[in-house]
Coordinates of C-alpha atoms and ligand atoms in Angstrom, one line a residue:
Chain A
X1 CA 2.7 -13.2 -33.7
X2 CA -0.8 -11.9 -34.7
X3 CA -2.5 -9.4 -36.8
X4 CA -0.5 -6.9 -35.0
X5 CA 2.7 -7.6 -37.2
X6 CA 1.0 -6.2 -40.4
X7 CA 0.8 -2.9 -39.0
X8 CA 3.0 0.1 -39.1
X9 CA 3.4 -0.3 -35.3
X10 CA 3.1 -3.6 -34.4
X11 CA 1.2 -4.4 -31.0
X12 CA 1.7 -7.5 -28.5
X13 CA 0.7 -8.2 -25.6
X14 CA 2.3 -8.3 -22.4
X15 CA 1.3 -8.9 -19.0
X16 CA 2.1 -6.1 -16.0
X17 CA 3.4 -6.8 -12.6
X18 CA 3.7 -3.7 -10.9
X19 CA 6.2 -3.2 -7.9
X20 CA 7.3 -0.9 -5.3
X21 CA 10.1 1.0 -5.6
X22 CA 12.4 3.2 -2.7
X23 CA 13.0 6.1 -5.0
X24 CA 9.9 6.2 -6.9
X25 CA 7.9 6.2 -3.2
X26 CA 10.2 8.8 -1.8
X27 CA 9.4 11.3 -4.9
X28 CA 5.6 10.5 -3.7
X29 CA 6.3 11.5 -0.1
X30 CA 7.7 15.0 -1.5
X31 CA 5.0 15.5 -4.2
X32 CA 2.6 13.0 -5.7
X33 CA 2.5 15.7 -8.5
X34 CA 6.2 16.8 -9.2
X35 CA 8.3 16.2 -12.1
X36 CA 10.5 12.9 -10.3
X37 CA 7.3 10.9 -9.2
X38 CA 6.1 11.2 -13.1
X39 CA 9.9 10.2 -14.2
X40 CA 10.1 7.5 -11.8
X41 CA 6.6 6.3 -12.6
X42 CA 5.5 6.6 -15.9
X43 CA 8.1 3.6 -16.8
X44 CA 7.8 0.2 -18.0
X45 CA 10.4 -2.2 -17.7
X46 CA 10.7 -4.7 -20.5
X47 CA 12.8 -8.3 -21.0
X48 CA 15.6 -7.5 -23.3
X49 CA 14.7 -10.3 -25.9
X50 CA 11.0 -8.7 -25.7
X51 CA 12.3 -5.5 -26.6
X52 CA 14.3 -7.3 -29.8
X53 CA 11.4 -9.0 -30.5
X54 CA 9.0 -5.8 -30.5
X55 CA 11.0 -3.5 -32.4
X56 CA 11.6 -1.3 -29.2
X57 CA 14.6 0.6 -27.8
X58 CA 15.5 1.9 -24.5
X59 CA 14.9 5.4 -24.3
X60 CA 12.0 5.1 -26.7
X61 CA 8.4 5.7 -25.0
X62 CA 6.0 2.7 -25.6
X63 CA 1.7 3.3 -25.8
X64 CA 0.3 0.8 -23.2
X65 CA -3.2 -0.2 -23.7
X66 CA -6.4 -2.0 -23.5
X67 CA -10.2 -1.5 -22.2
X68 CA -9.4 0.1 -19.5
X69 CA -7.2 3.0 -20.7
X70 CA -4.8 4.1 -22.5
X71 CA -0.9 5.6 -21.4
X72 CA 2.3 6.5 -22.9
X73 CA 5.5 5.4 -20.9
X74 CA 9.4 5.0 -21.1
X75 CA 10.5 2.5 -21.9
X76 CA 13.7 0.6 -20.3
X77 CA 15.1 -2.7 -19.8
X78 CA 14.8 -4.3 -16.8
X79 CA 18.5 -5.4 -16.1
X80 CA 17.5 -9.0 -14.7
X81 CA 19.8 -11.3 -15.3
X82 CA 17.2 -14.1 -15.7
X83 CA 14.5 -13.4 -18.4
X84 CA 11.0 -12.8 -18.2
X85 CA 9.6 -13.0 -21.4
X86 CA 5.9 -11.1 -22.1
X87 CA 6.0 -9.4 -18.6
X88 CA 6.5 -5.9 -17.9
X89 CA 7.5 -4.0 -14.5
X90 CA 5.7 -1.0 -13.6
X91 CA 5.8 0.8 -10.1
X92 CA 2.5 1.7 -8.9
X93 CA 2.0 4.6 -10.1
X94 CA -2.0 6.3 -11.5
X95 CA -0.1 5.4 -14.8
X96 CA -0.1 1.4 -14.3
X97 CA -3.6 2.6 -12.5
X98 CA -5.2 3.9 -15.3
X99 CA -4.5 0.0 -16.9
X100 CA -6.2 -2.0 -14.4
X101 CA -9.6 -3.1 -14.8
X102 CA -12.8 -1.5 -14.1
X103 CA -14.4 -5.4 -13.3
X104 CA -14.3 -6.2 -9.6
X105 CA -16.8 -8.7 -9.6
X106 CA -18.8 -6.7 -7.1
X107 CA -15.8 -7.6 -4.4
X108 CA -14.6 -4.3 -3.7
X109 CA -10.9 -5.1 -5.1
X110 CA -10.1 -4.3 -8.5
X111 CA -7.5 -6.7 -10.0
X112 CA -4.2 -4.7 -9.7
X113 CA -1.8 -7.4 -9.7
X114 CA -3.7 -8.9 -13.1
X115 CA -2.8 -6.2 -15.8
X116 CA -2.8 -7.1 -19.6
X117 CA -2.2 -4.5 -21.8
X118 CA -1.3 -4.3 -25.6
X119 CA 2.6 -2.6 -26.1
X120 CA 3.5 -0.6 -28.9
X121 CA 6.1 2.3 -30.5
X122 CA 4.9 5.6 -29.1
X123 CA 6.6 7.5 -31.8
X124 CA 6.4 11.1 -31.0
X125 CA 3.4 10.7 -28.7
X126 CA 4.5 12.5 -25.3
X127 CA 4.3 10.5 -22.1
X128 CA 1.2 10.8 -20.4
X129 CA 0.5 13.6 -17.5
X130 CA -2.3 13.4 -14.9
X131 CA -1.3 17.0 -13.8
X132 CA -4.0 19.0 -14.9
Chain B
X1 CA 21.7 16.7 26.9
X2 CA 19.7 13.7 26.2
X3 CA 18.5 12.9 22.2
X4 CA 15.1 13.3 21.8
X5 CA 13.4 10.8 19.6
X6 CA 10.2 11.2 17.6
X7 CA 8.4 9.0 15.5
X8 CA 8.4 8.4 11.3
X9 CA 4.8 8.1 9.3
X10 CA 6.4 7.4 6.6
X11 CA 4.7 4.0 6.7
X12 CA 3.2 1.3 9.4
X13 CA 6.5 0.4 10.6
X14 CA 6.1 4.0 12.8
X15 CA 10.3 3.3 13.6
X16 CA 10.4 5.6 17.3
X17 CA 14.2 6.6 17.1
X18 CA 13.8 9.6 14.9
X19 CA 16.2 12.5 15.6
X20 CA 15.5 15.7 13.4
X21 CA 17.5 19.1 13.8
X22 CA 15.3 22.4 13.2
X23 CA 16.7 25.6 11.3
X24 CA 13.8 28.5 11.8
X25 CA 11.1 26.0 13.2
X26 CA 11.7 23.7 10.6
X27 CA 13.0 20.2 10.1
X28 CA 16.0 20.6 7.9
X29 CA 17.7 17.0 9.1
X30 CA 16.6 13.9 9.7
X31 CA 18.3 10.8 11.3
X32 CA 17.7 7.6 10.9
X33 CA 15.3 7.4 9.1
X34 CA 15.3 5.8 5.7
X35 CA 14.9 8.1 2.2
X36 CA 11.2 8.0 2.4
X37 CA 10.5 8.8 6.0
X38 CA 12.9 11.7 5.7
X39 CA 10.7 12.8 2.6
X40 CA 7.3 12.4 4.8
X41 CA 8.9 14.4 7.6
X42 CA 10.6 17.9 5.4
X43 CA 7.4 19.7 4.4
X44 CA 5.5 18.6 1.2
X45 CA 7.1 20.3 -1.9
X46 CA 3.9 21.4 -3.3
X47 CA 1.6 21.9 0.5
X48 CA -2.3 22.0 -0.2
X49 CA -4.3 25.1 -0.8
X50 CA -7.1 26.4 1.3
X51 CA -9.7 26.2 -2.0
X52 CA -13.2 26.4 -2.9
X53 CA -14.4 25.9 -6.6
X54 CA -10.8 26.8 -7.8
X55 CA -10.4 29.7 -5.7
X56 CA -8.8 30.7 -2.3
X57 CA -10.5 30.3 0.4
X58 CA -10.2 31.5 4.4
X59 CA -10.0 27.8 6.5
X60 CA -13.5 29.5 8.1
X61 CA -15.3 28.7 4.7
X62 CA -14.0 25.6 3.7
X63 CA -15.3 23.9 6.8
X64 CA -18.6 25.6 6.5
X65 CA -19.0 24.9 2.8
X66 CA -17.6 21.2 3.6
X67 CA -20.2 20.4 6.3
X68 CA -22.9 22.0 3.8
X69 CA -22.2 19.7 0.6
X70 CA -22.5 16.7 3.6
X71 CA -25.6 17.7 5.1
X72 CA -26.9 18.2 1.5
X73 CA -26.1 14.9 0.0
X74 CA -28.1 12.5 0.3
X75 CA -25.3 9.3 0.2
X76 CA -22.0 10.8 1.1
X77 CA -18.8 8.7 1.7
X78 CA -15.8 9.3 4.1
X79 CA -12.4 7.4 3.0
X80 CA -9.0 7.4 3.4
X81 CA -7.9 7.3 7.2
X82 CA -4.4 5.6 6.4
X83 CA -2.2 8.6 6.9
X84 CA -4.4 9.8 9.7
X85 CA -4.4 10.0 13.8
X86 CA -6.3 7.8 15.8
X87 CA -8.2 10.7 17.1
X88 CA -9.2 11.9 13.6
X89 CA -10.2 8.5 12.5
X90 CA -12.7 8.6 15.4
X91 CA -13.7 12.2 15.0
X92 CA -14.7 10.9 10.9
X93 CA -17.1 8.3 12.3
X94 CA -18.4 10.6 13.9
X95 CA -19.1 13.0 11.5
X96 CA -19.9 9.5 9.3
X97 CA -22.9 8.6 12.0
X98 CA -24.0 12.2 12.3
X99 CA -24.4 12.2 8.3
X100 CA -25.7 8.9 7.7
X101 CA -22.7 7.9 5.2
X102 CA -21.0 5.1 4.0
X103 CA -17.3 4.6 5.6
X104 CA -14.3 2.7 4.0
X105 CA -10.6 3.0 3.8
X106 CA -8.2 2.0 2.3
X107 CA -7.6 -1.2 4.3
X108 CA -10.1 -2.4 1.9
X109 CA -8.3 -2.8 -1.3
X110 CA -5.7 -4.1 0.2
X111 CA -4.5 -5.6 3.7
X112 CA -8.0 -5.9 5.3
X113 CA -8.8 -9.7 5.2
X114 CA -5.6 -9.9 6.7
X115 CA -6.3 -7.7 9.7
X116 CA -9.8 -8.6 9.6
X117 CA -9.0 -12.2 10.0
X118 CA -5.8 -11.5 13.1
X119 CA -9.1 -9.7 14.7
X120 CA -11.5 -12.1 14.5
X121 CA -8.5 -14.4 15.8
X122 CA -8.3 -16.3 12.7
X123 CA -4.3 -15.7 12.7
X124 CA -1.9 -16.0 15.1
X125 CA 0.0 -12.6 15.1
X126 CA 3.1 -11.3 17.9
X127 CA 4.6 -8.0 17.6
X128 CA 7.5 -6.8 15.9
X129 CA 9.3 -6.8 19.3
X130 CA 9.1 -10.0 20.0
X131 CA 10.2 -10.7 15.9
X132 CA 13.2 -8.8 16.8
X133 CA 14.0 -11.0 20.1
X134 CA 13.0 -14.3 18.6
X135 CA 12.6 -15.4 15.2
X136 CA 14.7 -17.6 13.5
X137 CA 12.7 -17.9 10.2
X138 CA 11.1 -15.0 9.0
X139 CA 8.9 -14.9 5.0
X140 CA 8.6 -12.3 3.4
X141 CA 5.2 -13.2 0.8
X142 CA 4.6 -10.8 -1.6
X143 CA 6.3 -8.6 -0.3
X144 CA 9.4 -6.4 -0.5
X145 CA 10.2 -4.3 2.4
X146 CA 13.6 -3.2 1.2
X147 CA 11.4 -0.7 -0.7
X148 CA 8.5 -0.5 1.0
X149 CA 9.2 -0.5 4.6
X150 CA 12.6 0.1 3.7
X151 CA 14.0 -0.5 7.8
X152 CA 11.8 -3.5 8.5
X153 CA 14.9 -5.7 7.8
X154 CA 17.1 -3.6 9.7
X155 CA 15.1 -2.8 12.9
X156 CA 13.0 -5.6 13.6
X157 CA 13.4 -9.3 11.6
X158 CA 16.5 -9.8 9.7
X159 CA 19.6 -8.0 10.6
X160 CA 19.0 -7.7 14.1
X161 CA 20.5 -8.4 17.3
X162 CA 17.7 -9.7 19.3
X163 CA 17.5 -11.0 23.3
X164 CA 17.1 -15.0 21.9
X165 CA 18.9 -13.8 18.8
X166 CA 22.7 -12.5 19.5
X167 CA 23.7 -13.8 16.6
X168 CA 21.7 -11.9 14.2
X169 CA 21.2 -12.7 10.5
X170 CA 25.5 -14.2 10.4
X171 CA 23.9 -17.6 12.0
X172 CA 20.4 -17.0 13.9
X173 CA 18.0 -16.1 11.1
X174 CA 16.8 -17.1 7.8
X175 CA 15.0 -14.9 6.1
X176 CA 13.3 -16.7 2.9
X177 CA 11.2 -15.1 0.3
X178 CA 8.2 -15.7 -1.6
X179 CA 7.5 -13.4 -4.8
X180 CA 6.5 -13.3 -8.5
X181 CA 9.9 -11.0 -9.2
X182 CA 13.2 -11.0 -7.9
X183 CA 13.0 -7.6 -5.8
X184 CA 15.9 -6.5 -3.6
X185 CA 14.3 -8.4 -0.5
X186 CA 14.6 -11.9 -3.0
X187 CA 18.7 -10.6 -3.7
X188 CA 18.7 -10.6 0.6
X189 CA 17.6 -13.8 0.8
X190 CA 19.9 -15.2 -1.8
X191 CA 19.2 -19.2 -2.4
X192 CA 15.8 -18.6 -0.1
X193 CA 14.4 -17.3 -2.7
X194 CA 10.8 -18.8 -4.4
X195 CA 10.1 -17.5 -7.4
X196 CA 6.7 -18.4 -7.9
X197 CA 4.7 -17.6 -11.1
X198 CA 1.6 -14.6 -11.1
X199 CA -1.4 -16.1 -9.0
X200 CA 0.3 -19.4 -7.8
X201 CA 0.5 -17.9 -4.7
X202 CA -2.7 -20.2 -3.4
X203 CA -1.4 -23.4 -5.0
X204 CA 1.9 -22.5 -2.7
X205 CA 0.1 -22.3 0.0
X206 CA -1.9 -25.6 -0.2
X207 CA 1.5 -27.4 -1.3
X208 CA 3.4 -26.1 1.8
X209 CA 0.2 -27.5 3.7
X210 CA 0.3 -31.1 2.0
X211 CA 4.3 -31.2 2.7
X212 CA 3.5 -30.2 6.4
X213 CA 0.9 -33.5 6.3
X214 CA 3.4 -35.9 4.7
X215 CA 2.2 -35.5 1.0
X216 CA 3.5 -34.7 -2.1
X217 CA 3.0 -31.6 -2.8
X218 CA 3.0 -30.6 -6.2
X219 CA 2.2 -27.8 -8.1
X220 CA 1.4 -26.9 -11.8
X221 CA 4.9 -24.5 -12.1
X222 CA 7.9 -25.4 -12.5
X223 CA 8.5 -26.1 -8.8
X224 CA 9.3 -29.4 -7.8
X225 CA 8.1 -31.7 -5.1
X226 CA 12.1 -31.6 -3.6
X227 CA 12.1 -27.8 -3.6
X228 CA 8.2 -27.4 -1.6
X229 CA 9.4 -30.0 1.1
X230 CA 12.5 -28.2 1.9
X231 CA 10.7 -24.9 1.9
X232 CA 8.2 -26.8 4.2
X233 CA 11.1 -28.5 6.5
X234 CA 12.4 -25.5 7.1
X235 CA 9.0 -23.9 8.1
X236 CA 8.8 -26.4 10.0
X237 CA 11.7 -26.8 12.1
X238 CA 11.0 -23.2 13.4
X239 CA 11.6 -22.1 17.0
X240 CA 9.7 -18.4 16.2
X241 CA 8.3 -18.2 12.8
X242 CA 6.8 -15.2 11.1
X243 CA 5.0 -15.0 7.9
X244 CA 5.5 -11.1 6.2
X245 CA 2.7 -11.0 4.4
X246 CA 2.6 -8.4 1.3
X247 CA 0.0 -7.4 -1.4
X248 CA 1.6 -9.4 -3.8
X249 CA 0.1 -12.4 -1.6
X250 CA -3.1 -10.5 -0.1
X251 CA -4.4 -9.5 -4.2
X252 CA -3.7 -12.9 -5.6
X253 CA -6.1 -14.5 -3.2
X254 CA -10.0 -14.7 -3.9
X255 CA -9.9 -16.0 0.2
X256 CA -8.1 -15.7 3.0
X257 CA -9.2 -19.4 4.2
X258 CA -6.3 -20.9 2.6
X259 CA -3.8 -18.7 4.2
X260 CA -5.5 -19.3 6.9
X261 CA -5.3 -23.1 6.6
X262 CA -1.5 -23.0 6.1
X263 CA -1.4 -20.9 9.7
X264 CA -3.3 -23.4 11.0
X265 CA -1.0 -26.6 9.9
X266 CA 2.3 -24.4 11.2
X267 CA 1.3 -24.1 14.2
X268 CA 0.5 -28.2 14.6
X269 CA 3.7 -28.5 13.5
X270 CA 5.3 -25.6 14.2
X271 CA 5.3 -22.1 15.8
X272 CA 4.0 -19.6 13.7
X273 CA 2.8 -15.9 13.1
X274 CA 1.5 -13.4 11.3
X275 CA 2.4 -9.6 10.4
X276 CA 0.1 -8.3 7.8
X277 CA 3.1 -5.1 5.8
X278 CA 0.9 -2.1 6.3
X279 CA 1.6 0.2 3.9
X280 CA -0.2 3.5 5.6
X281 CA 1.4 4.6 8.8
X282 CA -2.2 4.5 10.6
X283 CA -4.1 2.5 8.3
X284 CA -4.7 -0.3 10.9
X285 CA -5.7 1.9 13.4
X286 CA -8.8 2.8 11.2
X287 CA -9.4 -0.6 11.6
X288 CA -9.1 -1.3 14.6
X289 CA -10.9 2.0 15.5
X290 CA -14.3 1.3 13.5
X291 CA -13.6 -2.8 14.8
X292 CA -14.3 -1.1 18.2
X293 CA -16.9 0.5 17.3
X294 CA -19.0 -1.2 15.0
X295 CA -17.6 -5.0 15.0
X296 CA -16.5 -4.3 11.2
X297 CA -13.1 -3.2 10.2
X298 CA -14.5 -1.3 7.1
X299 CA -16.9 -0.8 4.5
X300 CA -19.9 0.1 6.5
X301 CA -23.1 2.2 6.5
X302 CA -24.3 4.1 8.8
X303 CA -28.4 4.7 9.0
X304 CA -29.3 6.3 12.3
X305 CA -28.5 3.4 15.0
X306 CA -28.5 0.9 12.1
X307 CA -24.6 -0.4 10.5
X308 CA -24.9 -2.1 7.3
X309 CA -21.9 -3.5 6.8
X310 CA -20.5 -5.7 3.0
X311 CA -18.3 -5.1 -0.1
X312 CA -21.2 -3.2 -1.7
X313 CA -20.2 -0.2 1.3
X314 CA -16.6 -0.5 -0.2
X315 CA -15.2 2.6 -1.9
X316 CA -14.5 0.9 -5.0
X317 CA -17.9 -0.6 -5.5
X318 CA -19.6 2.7 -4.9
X319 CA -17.8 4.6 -6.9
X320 CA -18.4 2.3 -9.5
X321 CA -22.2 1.5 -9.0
X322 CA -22.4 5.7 -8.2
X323 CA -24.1 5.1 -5.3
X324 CA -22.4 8.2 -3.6
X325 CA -23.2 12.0 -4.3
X326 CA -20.1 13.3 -2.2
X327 CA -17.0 12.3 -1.0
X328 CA -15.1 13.6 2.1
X329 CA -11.4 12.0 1.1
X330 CA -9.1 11.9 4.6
X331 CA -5.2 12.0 4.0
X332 CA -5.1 9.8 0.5
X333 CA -5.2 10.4 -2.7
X334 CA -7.4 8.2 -4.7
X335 CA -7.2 9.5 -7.8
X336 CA -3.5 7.9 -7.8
X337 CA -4.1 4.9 -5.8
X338 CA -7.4 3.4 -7.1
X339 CA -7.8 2.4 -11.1
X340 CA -8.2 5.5 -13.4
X341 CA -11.5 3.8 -15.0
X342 CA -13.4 3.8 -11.2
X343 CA -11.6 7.0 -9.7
X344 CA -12.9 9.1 -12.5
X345 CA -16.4 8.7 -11.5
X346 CA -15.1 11.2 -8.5
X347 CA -15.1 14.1 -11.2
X348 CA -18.7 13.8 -10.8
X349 CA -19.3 14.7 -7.5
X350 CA -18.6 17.5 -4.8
X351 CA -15.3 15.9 -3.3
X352 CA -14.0 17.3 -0.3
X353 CA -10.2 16.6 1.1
X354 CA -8.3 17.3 3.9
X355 CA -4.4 16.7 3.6
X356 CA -1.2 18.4 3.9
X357 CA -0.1 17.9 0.4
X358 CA -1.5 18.8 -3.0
X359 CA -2.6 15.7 -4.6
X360 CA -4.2 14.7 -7.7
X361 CA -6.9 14.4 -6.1
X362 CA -6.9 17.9 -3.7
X363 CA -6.7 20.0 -7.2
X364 CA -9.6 18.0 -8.6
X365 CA -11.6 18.4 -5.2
X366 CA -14.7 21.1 -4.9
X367 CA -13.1 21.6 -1.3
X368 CA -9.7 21.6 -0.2
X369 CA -9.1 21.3 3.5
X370 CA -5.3 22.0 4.5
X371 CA -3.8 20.3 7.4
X372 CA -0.8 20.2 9.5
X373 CA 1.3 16.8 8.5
X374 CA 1.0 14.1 11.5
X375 CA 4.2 13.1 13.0
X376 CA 6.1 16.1 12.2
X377 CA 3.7 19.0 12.9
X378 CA 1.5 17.5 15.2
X379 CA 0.9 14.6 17.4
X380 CA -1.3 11.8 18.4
X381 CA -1.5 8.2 18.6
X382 CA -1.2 5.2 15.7
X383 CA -1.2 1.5 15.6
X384 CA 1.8 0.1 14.3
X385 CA 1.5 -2.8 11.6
X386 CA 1.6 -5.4 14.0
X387 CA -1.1 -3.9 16.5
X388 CA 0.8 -2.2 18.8
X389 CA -0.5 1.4 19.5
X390 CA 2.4 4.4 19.4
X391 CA 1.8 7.5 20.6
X392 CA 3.8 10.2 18.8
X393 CA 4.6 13.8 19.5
X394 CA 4.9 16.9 17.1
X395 CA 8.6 17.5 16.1
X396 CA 7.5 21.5 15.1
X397 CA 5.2 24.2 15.3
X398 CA 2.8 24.7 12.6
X399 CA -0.6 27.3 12.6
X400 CA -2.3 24.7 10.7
X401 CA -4.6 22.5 12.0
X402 CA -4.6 18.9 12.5
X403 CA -7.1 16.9 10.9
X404 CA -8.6 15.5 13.7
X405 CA -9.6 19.1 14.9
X406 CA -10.5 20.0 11.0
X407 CA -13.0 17.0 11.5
X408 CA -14.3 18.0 15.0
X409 CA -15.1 21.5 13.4
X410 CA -16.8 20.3 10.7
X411 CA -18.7 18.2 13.1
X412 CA -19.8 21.4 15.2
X413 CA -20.7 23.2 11.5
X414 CA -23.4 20.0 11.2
Ligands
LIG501 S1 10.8 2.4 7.5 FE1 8.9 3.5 7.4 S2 8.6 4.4 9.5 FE2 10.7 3.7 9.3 S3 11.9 5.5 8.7 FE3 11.3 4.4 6.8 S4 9.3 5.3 6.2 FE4 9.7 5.9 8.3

């Protein structure tokens, strides 16, 4: 635990591996700016012993950020029956977008599987919208 | 009365046995087609506008103001072509040559080494057909089609009755795969599962490679030597092998060489292919389109006669560098799809789009072309994931254009 744990709302970090998802894909086919893509997107699904550890609950909404950006999401667990301890699920969505890194190394392909992002209590922050 | 069958672009699988029922010219039921095909094919919930600067515009204008903001710029880009026909994707070089602008899609942030190296006959490839009629063992890297190409499974490689393959998934087939997460294509595949840590997916590959030489393969997980030869045995032992290969795979490799190396050992060994999991439903046939005409696949830069051709002319790079001072955006949405610290850098200049659908980027656009949806509302020709070209025809009537004749008239306005 780092400095993080003297704060009011402690931060950690967590690495993202983002995913695709049947229902979250289909929402995209209808509108890529409707109400279900943002529900189905604008998640992050966490370990359940990380979400102990971090002082999170399910149904809370989580602020996920680092250099790159900056987004409030829910906030569920993930279900797995096997753990997976400082990784977080996110479908791609322009919310696990607005995470990934800006430094391509001049190769054309930004680093989309290579998130790391800083996790913390949204409190009554509402989730982020890129419909405006 | 014989069933008519049309074709899904919900993605590159293009599945041809699409029957759709019309209430007052319009598709109101789908079948067989999986959730998001039948999504792609019902008309968008939000359709685009016909928009200049915020405000309605007649169809007229928009192409005349769209071919003005290309003839004015000095380096324009044209991107996108994933979600659009074959004869669009031609008409767009067109205009591309004709404007002296860069060209990319979006092949090039993600499955383009991989096509780029079947092309250049790097890989070994076969078609889906023959997937269907053959395989035995089938991979899935990286990749999980029971979300993304959600009848991939079901049509072509798993479940299958196929002509060498009567006995389907119950005894002919093993379907094994390869991911960082246990998706709903790892559940499938039960104990063929490999769950490999982010970014081993190289060090994989090279230990599948030793085991196939008669080394030890080891690796710095927590994957033992035991577990990599039987992996490799059964690679080995193939009949018909095919290697799925998904992002997860394609964006955890700095190269495609050592792919390419494992391709090469199976098939001393072994018999193996290649099927890159195309996420667009046309997105290789921008490939194979600009392949034809320039030798590239992507990322080029047209000067009069002259090509350039590199990963400086890639979308993300100029966006980034701001080499562009316009942007005609074809059937995608980058403002979604690419980072939100590089996309931003299109609120800075005149972007143009043509698509059926409002997208985030459409409302941020300067110009907003839009068109009739390909596959149900008008036809054309595609190229499959696996290279093969399918010709589909409209499934309804529509008074809006296609893109491909959106591009020809802007073409005609330069
Ligand atoms: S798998 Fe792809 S092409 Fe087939 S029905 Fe689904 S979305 Fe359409």
């Amino acid at each position: 635990m780092g400095f993080g744990q003297f704060l009011k709302a402690p931060e950690y970090d967590i690495k993202i591996i983002t995913y695709r998802d049947i229902f979250q894909s289909t929402a995209l086919e209808s509108s890529g700016c409707g109400d279900e893509y943002a529900e189905r997107s604008a998640v992050i699904l966490l370990d359940k012993g990380d979400l102990k550890k971090m002082v999170l609950k399910d149904g809370r909404k989580a602020v996920l950020k680092n250099n790159f950006g900056r987004v409030v999401v829910h906030l569920r667990p993930s279900g797995y029956e096997e753990g997976h301890e400082g990784i977080g699920y996110m479908t791609n969505s322009p919310w696990s977008n607005a995470l990934v890194s800006s430094e391509t190394g001049g190769s054309g392909v930004p680093k989309f599987k290579m998130i790391i992002a800083s996790i913390s209590d949204a409190k009554d922050e509402k989730v982020t919208s890129f419909d405006v | 009365m014989e069933n008519e069958y049309y074709v899904c672009t919900g993605c590159g699988l293009l599945c041809d046995d699409i029957e759709v029922e019309l209430v007052d010219g319009k598709v109101s039921k789908v079948n067989n087609a999986c959730l998001k095909g039948v999504a792609r094919l019902k008309e968008c919930e939000r359709p685009a506008e016909c928009r200049i600067d915020d405000a309605p515009a007649s169809l007229e204008d928009a192409i005349i103001e769209a071919a003005r903001i290309l003839k004015e710029a000095d380096s324009p880009v044209i991107f996108g072509m994933g979600n659009s026909t074959s004869q669009a994707q031609k008409n767009a070089i067109e205009v591309a040559k004709k404007t002296d602008a860069y060209f990319d899609d979006t092949s090039s942030f993600c499955q383009g080494p991989v096509v780029e190296a079947i092309l250049e006959n790097k890989i070994r490839t076969c078609t889906l057909d023959e997937v269907r009629d053959k395989a035995d063992i089938i991979v899935y890297w990286g990749a999980d089609p029971s979300n993304s190409h959600p009848r991939h499974l079901s049509k072509y490689t798993y479940f299958p009755r196929g002509k060498e393959r009567q006995r389907g998934w119950e005894e002919d087939r093993t379907a094994i795969c390869i991911d960082v997460r246990k998706s709903d294509t790892a559940t499938i595949c039960g104990d063929k599962f490999y769950q490999i840590p982010p970014q081993a997916d190289e060090e994989l590959l090279n230990a599948i490679a030793n085991g196939l030489s008669g080394k030890v393969p080891k690796v710095s997980f927590g994957m033992g030597p035991k577990k990599i030869l039987e992996l490799a045995n059964m690679l080995k032992k193939a009949e018909f092998g095919v290697i799925c290969v998904g992002l997860g795979l394609v964006y955890s490799l700095e190269e495609i060489e050592p792919l390419v190396r494992l391709m090469d050992k199976l098939n001393e060994v072994s018999n193996f292919h290649l099927i890159p999991m195309v996420g667009q439903y046309n997105m290789r046939g921008s490939n194979h389109n600009l392949y034809e005409e320039t030798g590239y696949i992507n990322r080029v830069k047209f000067t009069g006669n002259d090509v350039e051709h590199g990963a400086h002319c890639s979308v993300v790079e100029l966006l980034r560098t701001r080499t562009v001072d316009a942007a005609l955006i074809i059937g995608s949405d980058p403002m979604s799809s690419l980072p939100g610290s590089i996309a931003k850098e299109l609120l800075d200049i005149p972007v143009i789009t043509i698509d059926p659908c409002n997208t985030l980027t459409s409302r941020k656009a300067k110009v907003s072309i839009p068109t009739a949806t390909a596959g149900s509302e008008c036809g054309g020709t595609a190229v499959r994931m696996d290279g093969v070209e399918v010709e589909f025809k409209a499934m309804t009537e529509t008074d809006r254009m296609c893109d491909a004749e959106i591009l020809e008239r802007i073409m005609g306005e330069l």
